Amino acid sequence: RKEVEQDPGPFNVPEGATVAFNCTYSNSASQSFFWYRQDCRKEPKLLMSVYSSGNEDGRFTAQLNRASQYISLLIRDSKLSDSATYLCAVHEGDSSYKLIFGSGTRLLVRP
Amino acid sequence: DAGITQSPRHKVTETGTPVTLRCHQTENHRYMYWYRQDPGHGLRLIHYSYGVKDTDKGEVSDGYSVSRSKTEDFLLTLESATSSQTSVYFCAISGGGGGQPQHFGDGTRLSIL
């Protein structure tokens, strides 16, 4: 089993749709979680951190489920510009400074 | 955007030649990382540094070496490049230890013929 797993997609949705991605992780000691966005042929960019209580940034909501060991990203009112690959990242352990990345979920938003 | 510069941005070279990639940061961050990204594998950690002259191996370190003589510079060297090292290489930096996100440079596209 991979340490961090994501559905590769692609998720093909119309503009205005709500779409959700999940990311499972295997190390129960992990304490810090992040979502990154990566456009084609570009570097990953931090989208948001994931906090225990869940957090929201505009149309984006991130949540953590420690019991089931997954994090989620919800995108509401999808825009064409949201088309990208979304990577989840999990710190390796309690005090680790290494991140383990999922392979990414590709999102295509169509007009 | 975080002050991270990778050089070169693109490079084509031949099998067996040495290659050095440079990562330069202006954020005075302690931690620096080198990743490679390949289709089907995602981002994989090659080496990382937790301070000047302090480095350690990641999951795919074979065939690579690194050096960090100054806080701002982290060099990745392929001593004798092979075609399997054709990839996109990203440098990342982080200000803290656990709990801190990493920020990435623009990447280097390396082709080894």
mmCIF file with all atom_site columns, C-alpha atoms in Angstrom:
data_model
loop_
_atom_site.group_PDB
_atom_site.id
_atom_site.type_symbol
_atom_site.label_atom_id
_atom_site.label_alt_id
_atom_site.label_comp_id
_atom_site.label_asym_id
_atom_site.label_entity_id
_atom_site.label_seq_id
_atom_site.pdbx_PDB_ins_code
_atom_site.Cartn_x
_atom_site.Cartn_y
_atom_site.Cartn_z
_atom_site.occupancy
_atom_site.B_iso_or_equiv
_atom_site.pdbx_formal_charge
_atom_site.auth_seq_id
_atom_site.auth_comp_id
_atom_site.auth_asym_id
_atom_site.auth_atom_id
_atom_site.pdbx_PDB_model_num
ATOM 1   C CA . ARG A 1 1   ? 0.000   0.000  0.000   1.00 0.00 ? 1   ARG A CA 1
ATOM 2   C CA . LYS A 1 2   ? 1.326   3.444  -0.913  1.00 0.00 ? 2   LYS A CA 1
ATOM 3   C CA . GLU A 1 3   ? 1.874   5.867  1.944   1.00 0.00 ? 3   GLU A CA 1
ATOM 4   C CA . VAL A 1 4   ? -0.326  8.504  0.328   1.00 0.00 ? 4   VAL A CA 1
ATOM 5   C CA . GLU A 1 5   ? -2.932  7.590  -2.264  1.00 0.00 ? 5   GLU A CA 1
ATOM 6   C CA . GLN A 1 6   ? -5.155  9.628  -4.539  1.00 0.00 ? 6   GLN A CA 1
ATOM 7   C CA . ASP A 1 7   ? -7.592  8.765  -7.306  1.00 0.00 ? 7   ASP A CA 1
ATOM 8   C CA . PRO A 1 8   ? -5.740  9.881  -10.450 1.00 0.00 ? 8   PRO A CA 1
ATOM 9   C CA . GLY A 1 9   ? -8.950  10.909 -12.224 1.00 0.00 ? 9   GLY A CA 1
ATOM 10  C CA . PRO A 1 10  ? -9.458  12.748 -14.440 1.00 0.00 ? 10  PRO A CA 1
ATOM 11  C CA . PHE A 1 11  ? -12.545 14.290 -12.946 1.00 0.00 ? 11  PHE A CA 1
ATOM 12  C CA . ASN A 1 12  ? -14.397 15.953 -15.810 1.00 0.00 ? 12  ASN A CA 1
ATOM 13  C CA . VAL A 1 13  ? -17.013 18.392 -14.521 1.00 0.00 ? 13  VAL A CA 1
ATOM 14  C CA . PRO A 1 14  ? -19.033 21.298 -15.944 1.00 0.00 ? 14  PRO A CA 1
ATOM 15  C CA . GLU A 1 15  ? -18.507 24.848 -14.805 1.00 0.00 ? 15  GLU A CA 1
ATOM 16  C CA . GLY A 1 16  ? -20.372 25.560 -11.608 1.00 0.00 ? 16  GLY A CA 1
ATOM 17  C CA . ALA A 1 17  ? -20.211 21.991 -10.363 1.00 0.00 ? 17  ALA A CA 1
ATOM 18  C CA . THR A 1 18  ? -19.047 20.924 -6.937  1.00 0.00 ? 18  THR A CA 1
ATOM 19  C CA . VAL A 1 19  ? -16.277 18.367 -6.908  1.00 0.00 ? 19  VAL A CA 1
ATOM 20  C CA . ALA A 1 20  ? -14.524 16.563 -4.083  1.00 0.00 ? 20  ALA A CA 1
ATOM 21  C CA . PHE A 1 21  ? -11.219 14.733 -3.904  1.00 0.00 ? 21  PHE A CA 1
ATOM 22  C CA . ASN A 1 22  ? -10.024 12.389 -1.212  1.00 0.00 ? 22  ASN A CA 1
ATOM 23  C CA . CYS A 1 23  ? -6.516  11.439 -0.204  1.00 0.00 ? 23  CYS A CA 1
ATOM 24  C CA . THR A 1 24  ? -5.724  8.547  2.121   1.00 0.00 ? 24  THR A CA 1
ATOM 25  C CA . TYR A 1 25  ? -2.570  8.217  4.173   1.00 0.00 ? 25  TYR A CA 1
ATOM 26  C CA . SER A 1 26  ? -1.105  5.244  5.981   1.00 0.00 ? 26  SER A CA 1
ATOM 27  C CA . ASN A 1 27  ? 0.940   6.752  8.830   1.00 0.00 ? 27  ASN A CA 1
ATOM 28  C CA . SER A 1 28  ? -1.334  7.441  11.782  1.00 0.00 ? 28  SER A CA 1
ATOM 29  C CA . ALA A 1 29  ? 1.427   9.565  13.365  1.00 0.00 ? 29  ALA A CA 1
ATOM 30  C CA . SER A 1 30  ? 1.206   12.172 10.582  1.00 0.00 ? 30  SER A CA 1
ATOM 31  C CA . GLN A 1 31  ? 0.190   15.549 11.943  1.00 0.00 ? 31  GLN A CA 1
ATOM 32  C CA . SER A 1 32  ? 0.356   18.004 9.065   1.00 0.00 ? 32  SER A CA 1
ATOM 33  C CA . PHE A 1 33  ? -1.456  17.909 5.759   1.00 0.00 ? 33  PHE A CA 1
ATOM 34  C CA . PHE A 1 34  ? -1.575  20.098 2.689   1.00 0.00 ? 34  PHE A CA 1
ATOM 35  C CA . TRP A 1 35  ? -3.193  20.460 -0.698  1.00 0.00 ? 35  TRP A CA 1
ATOM 36  C CA . TYR A 1 36  ? -1.160  21.686 -3.637  1.00 0.00 ? 36  TYR A CA 1
ATOM 37  C CA . ARG A 1 37  ? -2.239  22.685 -7.108  1.00 0.00 ? 37  ARG A CA 1
ATOM 38  C CA . GLN A 1 38  ? -0.057  21.929 -10.120 1.00 0.00 ? 38  GLN A CA 1
ATOM 39  C CA . ASP A 1 39  ? -0.712  23.303 -13.576 1.00 0.00 ? 39  ASP A CA 1
ATOM 40  C CA . CYS A 1 40  ? 0.645   21.528 -16.636 1.00 0.00 ? 40  CYS A CA 1
ATOM 41  C CA . ARG A 1 41  ? 4.438   21.889 -16.874 1.00 0.00 ? 41  ARG A CA 1
ATOM 42  C CA . LYS A 1 42  ? 4.537   24.085 -13.781 1.00 0.00 ? 42  LYS A CA 1
ATOM 43  C CA . GLU A 1 43  ? 5.665   23.676 -10.203 1.00 0.00 ? 43  GLU A CA 1
ATOM 44  C CA . PRO A 1 44  ? 3.296   22.594 -7.409  1.00 0.00 ? 44  PRO A CA 1
ATOM 45  C CA . LYS A 1 45  ? 1.875   25.562 -5.528  1.00 0.00 ? 45  LYS A CA 1
ATOM 46  C CA . LEU A 1 46  ? 0.480   25.440 -2.026  1.00 0.00 ? 46  LEU A CA 1
ATOM 47  C CA . LEU A 1 47  ? -3.295  25.696 -2.153  1.00 0.00 ? 47  LEU A CA 1
ATOM 48  C CA . MET A 1 48  ? -4.095  25.308 1.507   1.00 0.00 ? 48  MET A CA 1
ATOM 49  C CA . SER A 1 49  ? -3.100  23.639 4.721   1.00 0.00 ? 49  SER A CA 1
ATOM 50  C CA . VAL A 1 50  ? -5.525  21.191 6.296   1.00 0.00 ? 50  VAL A CA 1
ATOM 51  C CA . TYR A 1 51  ? -6.375  21.743 9.932   1.00 0.00 ? 51  TYR A CA 1
ATOM 52  C CA . SER A 1 52  ? -8.011  19.334 12.348  1.00 0.00 ? 52  SER A CA 1
ATOM 53  C CA . SER A 1 53  ? -11.131 21.465 12.564  1.00 0.00 ? 53  SER A CA 1
ATOM 54  C CA . GLY A 1 54  ? -11.376 21.832 8.810   1.00 0.00 ? 54  GLY A CA 1
ATOM 55  C CA . ASN A 1 55  ? -10.776 25.071 6.984   1.00 0.00 ? 55  ASN A CA 1
ATOM 56  C CA . GLU A 1 56  ? -12.245 27.067 4.165   1.00 0.00 ? 56  GLU A CA 1
ATOM 57  C CA . ASP A 1 57  ? -10.757 29.521 1.704   1.00 0.00 ? 57  ASP A CA 1
ATOM 58  C CA . GLY A 1 58  ? -13.352 30.966 -0.612  1.00 0.00 ? 58  GLY A CA 1
ATOM 59  C CA . ARG A 1 59  ? -14.691 28.168 -2.797  1.00 0.00 ? 59  ARG A CA 1
ATOM 60  C CA . PHE A 1 60  ? -12.256 25.632 -1.345  1.00 0.00 ? 60  PHE A CA 1
ATOM 61  C CA . THR A 1 61  ? -12.835 23.570 1.789   1.00 0.00 ? 61  THR A CA 1
ATOM 62  C CA . ALA A 1 62  ? -10.339 21.121 3.244   1.00 0.00 ? 62  ALA A CA 1
ATOM 63  C CA . GLN A 1 63  ? -11.142 18.550 5.896   1.00 0.00 ? 63  GLN A CA 1
ATOM 64  C CA . LEU A 1 64  ? -9.270  15.949 7.888   1.00 0.00 ? 64  LEU A CA 1
ATOM 65  C CA . ASN A 1 65  ? -10.655 12.638 9.089   1.00 0.00 ? 65  ASN A CA 1
ATOM 66  C CA . ARG A 1 66  ? -8.090  11.142 11.454  1.00 0.00 ? 66  ARG A CA 1
ATOM 67  C CA . ALA A 1 67  ? -10.141 8.068  12.320  1.00 0.00 ? 67  ALA A CA 1
ATOM 68  C CA . SER A 1 68  ? -10.287 6.962  8.692   1.00 0.00 ? 68  SER A CA 1
ATOM 69  C CA . GLN A 1 69  ? -6.944  8.556  7.797   1.00 0.00 ? 69  GLN A CA 1
ATOM 70  C CA . TYR A 1 70  ? -7.941  10.692 4.892   1.00 0.00 ? 70  TYR A CA 1
ATOM 71  C CA . ILE A 1 71  ? -8.083  14.325 3.913   1.00 0.00 ? 71  ILE A CA 1
ATOM 72  C CA . SER A 1 72  ? -10.498 15.850 1.458   1.00 0.00 ? 72  SER A CA 1
ATOM 73  C CA . LEU A 1 73  ? -10.713 18.896 -0.771  1.00 0.00 ? 73  LEU A CA 1
ATOM 74  C CA . LEU A 1 74  ? -14.062 20.289 -1.857  1.00 0.00 ? 74  LEU A CA 1
ATOM 75  C CA . ILE A 1 75  ? -14.288 22.807 -4.680  1.00 0.00 ? 75  ILE A CA 1
ATOM 76  C CA . ARG A 1 76  ? -17.592 24.615 -5.073  1.00 0.00 ? 76  ARG A CA 1
ATOM 77  C CA . ASP A 1 77  ? -18.790 26.526 -8.141  1.00 0.00 ? 77  ASP A CA 1
ATOM 78  C CA . SER A 1 78  ? -15.956 25.173 -10.314 1.00 0.00 ? 78  SER A CA 1
ATOM 79  C CA . LYS A 1 79  ? -14.283 27.578 -12.730 1.00 0.00 ? 79  LYS A CA 1
ATOM 80  C CA . LEU A 1 80  ? -12.462 26.790 -15.955 1.00 0.00 ? 80  LEU A CA 1
ATOM 81  C CA . SER A 1 81  ? -9.338  28.094 -14.233 1.00 0.00 ? 81  SER A CA 1
ATOM 82  C CA . ASP A 1 82  ? -9.615  25.357 -11.602 1.00 0.00 ? 82  ASP A CA 1
ATOM 83  C CA . SER A 1 83  ? -8.496  22.814 -14.199 1.00 0.00 ? 83  SER A CA 1
ATOM 84  C CA . ALA A 1 84  ? -5.234  21.444 -12.835 1.00 0.00 ? 84  ALA A CA 1
ATOM 85  C CA . THR A 1 85  ? -3.790  18.523 -10.935 1.00 0.00 ? 85  THR A CA 1
ATOM 86  C CA . TYR A 1 86  ? -4.335  18.555 -7.188  1.00 0.00 ? 86  TYR A CA 1
ATOM 87  C CA . LEU A 1 87  ? -1.697  16.941 -5.002  1.00 0.00 ? 87  LEU A CA 1
ATOM 88  C CA . CYS A 1 88  ? -2.110  16.048 -1.378  1.00 0.00 ? 88  CYS A CA 1
ATOM 89  C CA . ALA A 1 89  ? 0.923   16.045 0.887   1.00 0.00 ? 89  ALA A CA 1
ATOM 90  C CA . VAL A 1 90  ? 1.360   14.507 4.311   1.00 0.00 ? 90  VAL A CA 1
ATOM 91  C CA . HIS A 1 91  ? 4.206   14.971 6.764   1.00 0.00 ? 91  HIS A CA 1
ATOM 92  C CA . GLU A 1 92  ? 6.002   11.672 7.213   1.00 0.00 ? 92  GLU A CA 1
ATOM 93  C CA . GLY A 1 93  ? 5.533   11.541 10.961  1.00 0.00 ? 93  GLY A CA 1
ATOM 94  C CA . ASP A 1 94  ? 5.003   13.528 14.097  1.00 0.00 ? 94  ASP A CA 1
ATOM 95  C CA . SER A 1 95  ? 8.051   15.760 13.843  1.00 0.00 ? 95  SER A CA 1
ATOM 96  C CA . SER A 1 96  ? 9.269   14.964 10.372  1.00 0.00 ? 96  SER A CA 1
ATOM 97  C CA . TYR A 1 97  ? 10.213  17.699 7.958   1.00 0.00 ? 97  TYR A CA 1
ATOM 98  C CA . LYS A 1 98  ? 9.703   15.418 4.989   1.00 0.00 ? 98  LYS A CA 1
ATOM 99  C CA . LEU A 1 99  ? 6.506   15.511 2.982   1.00 0.00 ? 99  LEU A CA 1
ATOM 100 C CA . ILE A 1 100 ? 5.067   12.507 1.207   1.00 0.00 ? 100 ILE A CA 1
ATOM 101 C CA . PHE A 1 101 ? 3.095   13.461 -1.894  1.00 0.00 ? 101 PHE A CA 1
ATOM 102 C CA . GLY A 1 102 ? 0.249   11.690 -3.577  1.00 0.00 ? 102 GLY A CA 1
ATOM 103 C CA . SER A 1 103 ? 0.445   11.223 -7.316  1.00 0.00 ? 103 SER A CA 1
ATOM 104 C CA . GLY A 1 104 ? -2.273  13.789 -7.858  1.00 0.00 ? 104 GLY A CA 1
ATOM 105 C CA . THR A 1 105 ? -5.860  13.994 -9.070  1.00 0.00 ? 105 THR A CA 1
ATOM 106 C CA . ARG A 1 106 ? -6.468  15.670 -12.388 1.00 0.00 ? 106 ARG A CA 1
ATOM 107 C CA . LEU A 1 107 ? -9.453  17.995 -12.672 1.00 0.00 ? 107 LEU A CA 1
ATOM 108 C CA . LEU A 1 108 ? -10.889 19.155 -15.981 1.00 0.00 ? 108 LEU A CA 1
ATOM 109 C CA . VAL A 1 109 ? -13.604 21.811 -15.824 1.00 0.00 ? 109 VAL A CA 1
ATOM 110 C CA . ARG A 1 110 ? -15.504 22.139 -19.107 1.00 0.00 ? 110 ARG A CA 1
ATOM 111 C CA . PRO A 1 111 ? -17.625 25.094 -20.297 1.00 0.00 ? 111 PRO A CA 1
ATOM 112 C CA . ASP B 2 1   ? 6.044   33.756 -4.447  1.00 0.00 ? 1   ASP B CA 1
ATOM 113 C CA . ALA B 2 2   ? 8.877   32.263 -2.428  1.00 0.00 ? 2   ALA B CA 1
ATOM 114 C CA . GLY B 2 3   ? 12.310  33.404 -3.609  1.00 0.00 ? 3   GLY B CA 1
ATOM 115 C CA . ILE B 2 4   ? 13.560  30.217 -5.189  1.00 0.00 ? 4   ILE B CA 1
ATOM 116 C CA . THR B 2 5   ? 15.561  30.091 -8.393  1.00 0.00 ? 5   THR B CA 1
ATOM 117 C CA . GLN B 2 6   ? 16.542  26.910 -10.167 1.00 0.00 ? 6   GLN B CA 1
ATOM 118 C CA . SER B 2 7   ? 19.173  26.770 -12.864 1.00 0.00 ? 7   SER B CA 1
ATOM 119 C CA . PRO B 2 8   ? 19.339  25.745 -15.577 1.00 0.00 ? 8   PRO B CA 1
ATOM 120 C CA . ARG B 2 9   ? 15.652  25.619 -16.494 1.00 0.00 ? 9   ARG B CA 1
ATOM 121 C CA . HIS B 2 10  ? 16.272  23.200 -19.335 1.00 0.00 ? 10  HIS B CA 1
ATOM 122 C CA . LYS B 2 11  ? 19.207  20.964 -20.148 1.00 0.00 ? 11  LYS B CA 1
ATOM 123 C CA . VAL B 2 12  ? 19.927  18.275 -22.701 1.00 0.00 ? 12  VAL B CA 1
ATOM 124 C CA . THR B 2 13  ? 23.019  16.186 -22.219 1.00 0.00 ? 13  THR B CA 1
ATOM 125 C CA . GLU B 2 14  ? 24.478  12.813 -23.066 1.00 0.00 ? 14  GLU B CA 1
ATOM 126 C CA . THR B 2 15  ? 24.691  9.626  -21.055 1.00 0.00 ? 15  THR B CA 1
ATOM 127 C CA . GLY B 2 16  ? 27.798  9.461  -18.910 1.00 0.00 ? 16  GLY B CA 1
ATOM 128 C CA . THR B 2 17  ? 28.313  13.187 -18.508 1.00 0.00 ? 17  THR B CA 1
ATOM 129 C CA . PRO B 2 18  ? 28.212  14.905 -15.117 1.00 0.00 ? 18  PRO B CA 1
ATOM 130 C CA . VAL B 2 19  ? 25.357  17.331 -14.500 1.00 0.00 ? 19  VAL B CA 1
ATOM 131 C CA . THR B 2 20  ? 24.860  19.827 -11.694 1.00 0.00 ? 20  THR B CA 1
ATOM 132 C CA . LEU B 2 21  ? 21.583  21.548 -10.944 1.00 0.00 ? 21  LEU B CA 1
ATOM 133 C CA . ARG B 2 22  ? 21.456  24.576 -8.698  1.00 0.00 ? 22  ARG B CA 1
ATOM 134 C CA . CYS B 2 23  ? 18.803  25.783 -6.312  1.00 0.00 ? 23  CYS B CA 1
ATOM 135 C CA . HIS B 2 24  ? 19.151  29.269 -4.857  1.00 0.00 ? 24  HIS B CA 1
ATOM 136 C CA . GLN B 2 25  ? 16.838  30.746 -2.218  1.00 0.00 ? 25  GLN B CA 1
ATOM 137 C CA . THR B 2 26  ? 16.546  34.212 -0.762  1.00 0.00 ? 26  THR B CA 1
ATOM 138 C CA . GLU B 2 27  ? 14.241  33.264 2.135   1.00 0.00 ? 27  GLU B CA 1
ATOM 139 C CA . ASN B 2 28  ? 16.965  32.152 4.554   1.00 0.00 ? 28  ASN B CA 1
ATOM 140 C CA . HIS B 2 29  ? 15.049  28.901 5.099   1.00 0.00 ? 29  HIS B CA 1
ATOM 141 C CA . ARG B 2 30  ? 16.783  26.071 6.876   1.00 0.00 ? 30  ARG B CA 1
ATOM 142 C CA . TYR B 2 31  ? 15.335  23.155 4.945   1.00 0.00 ? 31  TYR B CA 1
ATOM 143 C CA . MET B 2 32  ? 15.874  22.475 1.258   1.00 0.00 ? 32  MET B CA 1
ATOM 144 C CA . TYR B 2 33  ? 14.803  19.519 -0.846  1.00 0.00 ? 33  TYR B CA 1
ATOM 145 C CA . TRP B 2 34  ? 15.351  18.016 -4.271  1.00 0.00 ? 34  TRP B CA 1
ATOM 146 C CA . TYR B 2 35  ? 12.560  16.055 -5.937  1.00 0.00 ? 35  TYR B CA 1
ATOM 147 C CA . ARG B 2 36  ? 12.084  14.432 -9.277  1.00 0.00 ? 36  ARG B CA 1
ATOM 148 C CA . GLN B 2 37  ? 8.692   14.120 -10.914 1.00 0.00 ? 37  GLN B CA 1
ATOM 149 C CA . ASP B 2 38  ? 7.874   11.446 -13.455 1.00 0.00 ? 38  ASP B CA 1
ATOM 150 C CA . PRO B 2 39  ? 4.565   10.298 -14.963 1.00 0.00 ? 39  PRO B CA 1
ATOM 151 C CA . GLY B 2 40  ? 3.016   7.586  -12.830 1.00 0.00 ? 40  GLY B CA 1
ATOM 152 C CA . HIS B 2 41  ? 5.326   8.241  -9.877  1.00 0.00 ? 41  HIS B CA 1
ATOM 153 C CA . GLY B 2 42  ? 4.481   11.710 -8.693  1.00 0.00 ? 42  GLY B CA 1
ATOM 154 C CA . LEU B 2 43  ? 7.016   13.681 -6.680  1.00 0.00 ? 43  LEU B CA 1
ATOM 155 C CA . ARG B 2 44  ? 9.809   11.600 -5.197  1.00 0.00 ? 44  ARG B CA 1
ATOM 156 C CA . LEU B 2 45  ? 12.373  12.919 -2.745  1.00 0.00 ? 45  LEU B CA 1
ATOM 157 C CA . ILE B 2 46  ? 15.991  12.554 -3.859  1.00 0.00 ? 46  ILE B CA 1
ATOM 158 C CA . HIS B 2 47  ? 17.940  14.311 -1.090  1.00 0.00 ? 47  HIS B CA 1
ATOM 159 C CA . TYR B 2 48  ? 17.255  16.975 1.463   1.00 0.00 ? 48  TYR B CA 1
ATOM 160 C CA . SER B 2 49  ? 19.186  19.343 3.700   1.00 0.00 ? 49  SER B CA 1
ATOM 161 C CA . TYR B 2 50  ? 18.424  20.509 7.208   1.00 0.00 ? 50  TYR B CA 1
ATOM 162 C CA . GLY B 2 51  ? 21.282  22.992 7.422   1.00 0.00 ? 51  GLY B CA 1
ATOM 163 C CA . VAL B 2 52  ? 24.636  23.970 5.975   1.00 0.00 ? 52  VAL B CA 1
ATOM 164 C CA . LYS B 2 53  ? 26.625  20.806 5.315   1.00 0.00 ? 53  LYS B CA 1
ATOM 165 C CA . ASP B 2 54  ? 23.771  18.712 6.768   1.00 0.00 ? 54  ASP B CA 1
ATOM 166 C CA . THR B 2 55  ? 22.139  16.499 4.175   1.00 0.00 ? 55  THR B CA 1
ATOM 167 C CA . ASP B 2 56  ? 20.396  13.167 4.027   1.00 0.00 ? 56  ASP B CA 1
ATOM 168 C CA . LYS B 2 57  ? 19.041  10.730 1.474   1.00 0.00 ? 57  LYS B CA 1
ATOM 169 C CA . GLY B 2 58  ? 15.501  10.495 0.242   1.00 0.00 ? 58  GLY B CA 1
ATOM 170 C CA . GLU B 2 59  ? 13.736  7.553  -1.356  1.00 0.00 ? 59  GLU B CA 1
ATOM 171 C CA . VAL B 2 60  ? 15.472  7.734  -4.769  1.00 0.00 ? 60  VAL B CA 1
ATOM 172 C CA . SER B 2 61  ? 19.004  8.887  -3.958  1.00 0.00 ? 61  SER B CA 1
ATOM 173 C CA . ASP B 2 62  ? 21.014  6.343  -5.979  1.00 0.00 ? 62  ASP B CA 1
ATOM 174 C CA . GLY B 2 63  ? 23.065  8.082  -8.671  1.00 0.00 ? 63  GLY B CA 1
ATOM 175 C CA . TYR B 2 64  ? 22.695  11.523 -7.076  1.00 0.00 ? 64  TYR B CA 1
ATOM 176 C CA . SER B 2 65  ? 24.762  13.556 -4.647  1.00 0.00 ? 65  SER B CA 1
ATOM 177 C CA . VAL B 2 66  ? 24.137  16.942 -3.064  1.00 0.00 ? 66  VAL B CA 1
ATOM 178 C CA . SER B 2 67  ? 26.047  19.701 -1.381  1.00 0.00 ? 67  SER B CA 1
ATOM 179 C CA . ARG B 2 68  ? 25.086  22.691 0.687   1.00 0.00 ? 68  ARG B CA 1
ATOM 180 C CA . SER B 2 69  ? 27.962  24.991 1.550   1.00 0.00 ? 69  SER B CA 1
ATOM 181 C CA . LYS B 2 70  ? 25.767  28.058 2.111   1.00 0.00 ? 70  LYS B CA 1
ATOM 182 C CA . THR B 2 71  ? 22.263  28.488 3.457   1.00 0.00 ? 71  THR B CA 1
ATOM 183 C CA . GLU B 2 72  ? 21.027  29.846 0.158   1.00 0.00 ? 72  GLU B CA 1
ATOM 184 C CA . ASP B 2 73  ? 22.423  27.231 -2.246  1.00 0.00 ? 73  ASP B CA 1
ATOM 185 C CA . PHE B 2 74  ? 21.642  23.531 -2.616  1.00 0.00 ? 74  PHE B CA 1
ATOM 186 C CA . LEU B 2 75  ? 23.318  21.689 -5.476  1.00 0.00 ? 75  LEU B CA 1
ATOM 187 C CA . LEU B 2 76  ? 22.224  18.391 -6.995  1.00 0.00 ? 76  LEU B CA 1
ATOM 188 C CA . THR B 2 77  ? 24.827  16.445 -8.974  1.00 0.00 ? 77  THR B CA 1
ATOM 189 C CA . LEU B 2 78  ? 24.403  13.508 -11.288 1.00 0.00 ? 78  LEU B CA 1
ATOM 190 C CA . GLU B 2 79  ? 27.925  12.118 -11.365 1.00 0.00 ? 79  GLU B CA 1
ATOM 191 C CA . SER B 2 80  ? 27.394  10.100 -14.546 1.00 0.00 ? 80  SER B CA 1
ATOM 192 C CA . ALA B 2 81  ? 23.992  10.772 -16.044 1.00 0.00 ? 81  ALA B CA 1
ATOM 193 C CA . THR B 2 82  ? 21.846  7.901  -17.301 1.00 0.00 ? 82  THR B CA 1
ATOM 194 C CA . SER B 2 83  ? 18.722  7.962  -19.458 1.00 0.00 ? 83  SER B CA 1
ATOM 195 C CA . SER B 2 84  ? 16.650  6.865  -16.442 1.00 0.00 ? 84  SER B CA 1
ATOM 196 C CA . GLN B 2 85  ? 17.469  10.211 -14.848 1.00 0.00 ? 85  GLN B CA 1
ATOM 197 C CA . THR B 2 86  ? 15.587  12.088 -17.555 1.00 0.00 ? 86  THR B CA 1
ATOM 198 C CA . SER B 2 87  ? 12.957  13.900 -15.517 1.00 0.00 ? 87  SER B CA 1
ATOM 199 C CA . VAL B 2 88  ? 11.688  17.178 -14.176 1.00 0.00 ? 88  VAL B CA 1
ATOM 200 C CA . TYR B 2 89  ? 13.596  18.204 -11.065 1.00 0.00 ? 89  TYR B CA 1
ATOM 201 C CA . PHE B 2 90  ? 12.085  20.481 -8.450  1.00 0.00 ? 90  PHE B CA 1
ATOM 202 C CA . CYS B 2 91  ? 13.771  22.190 -5.564  1.00 0.00 ? 91  CYS B CA 1
ATOM 203 C CA . ALA B 2 92  ? 11.693  23.059 -2.517  1.00 0.00 ? 92  ALA B CA 1
ATOM 204 C CA . ILE B 2 93  ? 12.298  25.004 0.670   1.00 0.00 ? 93  ILE B CA 1
ATOM 205 C CA . SER B 2 94  ? 10.692  25.057 4.082   1.00 0.00 ? 94  SER B CA 1
ATOM 206 C CA . GLY B 2 95  ? 11.104  27.422 6.960   1.00 0.00 ? 95  GLY B CA 1
ATOM 207 C CA . GLY B 2 96  ? 10.458  25.009 9.764   1.00 0.00 ? 96  GLY B CA 1
ATOM 208 C CA . GLY B 2 97  ? 10.300  21.402 10.661  1.00 0.00 ? 97  GLY B CA 1
ATOM 209 C CA . GLY B 2 98  ? 7.150   19.444 11.200  1.00 0.00 ? 98  GLY B CA 1
ATOM 210 C CA . GLY B 2 99  ? 4.014   21.338 10.349  1.00 0.00 ? 99  GLY B CA 1
ATOM 211 C CA . GLN B 2 100 ? 5.451   23.632 7.729   1.00 0.00 ? 100 GLN B CA 1
ATOM 212 C CA . PRO B 2 101 ? 4.585   23.418 4.043   1.00 0.00 ? 101 PRO B CA 1
ATOM 213 C CA . GLN B 2 102 ? 7.199   23.394 1.322   1.00 0.00 ? 102 GLN B CA 1
ATOM 214 C CA . HIS B 2 103 ? 7.446   25.892 -1.505  1.00 0.00 ? 103 HIS B CA 1
ATOM 215 C CA . PHE B 2 104 ? 8.768   24.926 -4.902  1.00 0.00 ? 104 PHE B CA 1
ATOM 216 C CA . GLY B 2 105 ? 11.026  26.405 -7.533  1.00 0.00 ? 105 GLY B CA 1
ATOM 217 C CA . ASP B 2 106 ? 10.044  26.505 -11.203 1.00 0.00 ? 106 ASP B CA 1
ATOM 218 C CA . GLY B 2 107 ? 11.748  23.216 -12.003 1.00 0.00 ? 107 GLY B CA 1
ATOM 219 C CA . THR B 2 108 ? 14.495  21.989 -14.321 1.00 0.00 ? 108 THR B CA 1
ATOM 220 C CA . ARG B 2 109 ? 13.661  19.832 -17.321 1.00 0.00 ? 109 ARG B CA 1
ATOM 221 C CA . LEU B 2 110 ? 16.574  17.465 -17.831 1.00 0.00 ? 110 LEU B CA 1
ATOM 222 C CA . SER B 2 111 ? 16.871  15.189 -20.856 1.00 0.00 ? 111 SER B CA 1
ATOM 223 C CA . ILE B 2 112 ? 19.641  12.623 -21.052 1.00 0.00 ? 112 ILE B CA 1
ATOM 224 C CA . LEU B 2 113 ? 20.163  11.117 -24.463 1.00 0.00 ? 113 LEU B CA 1
#
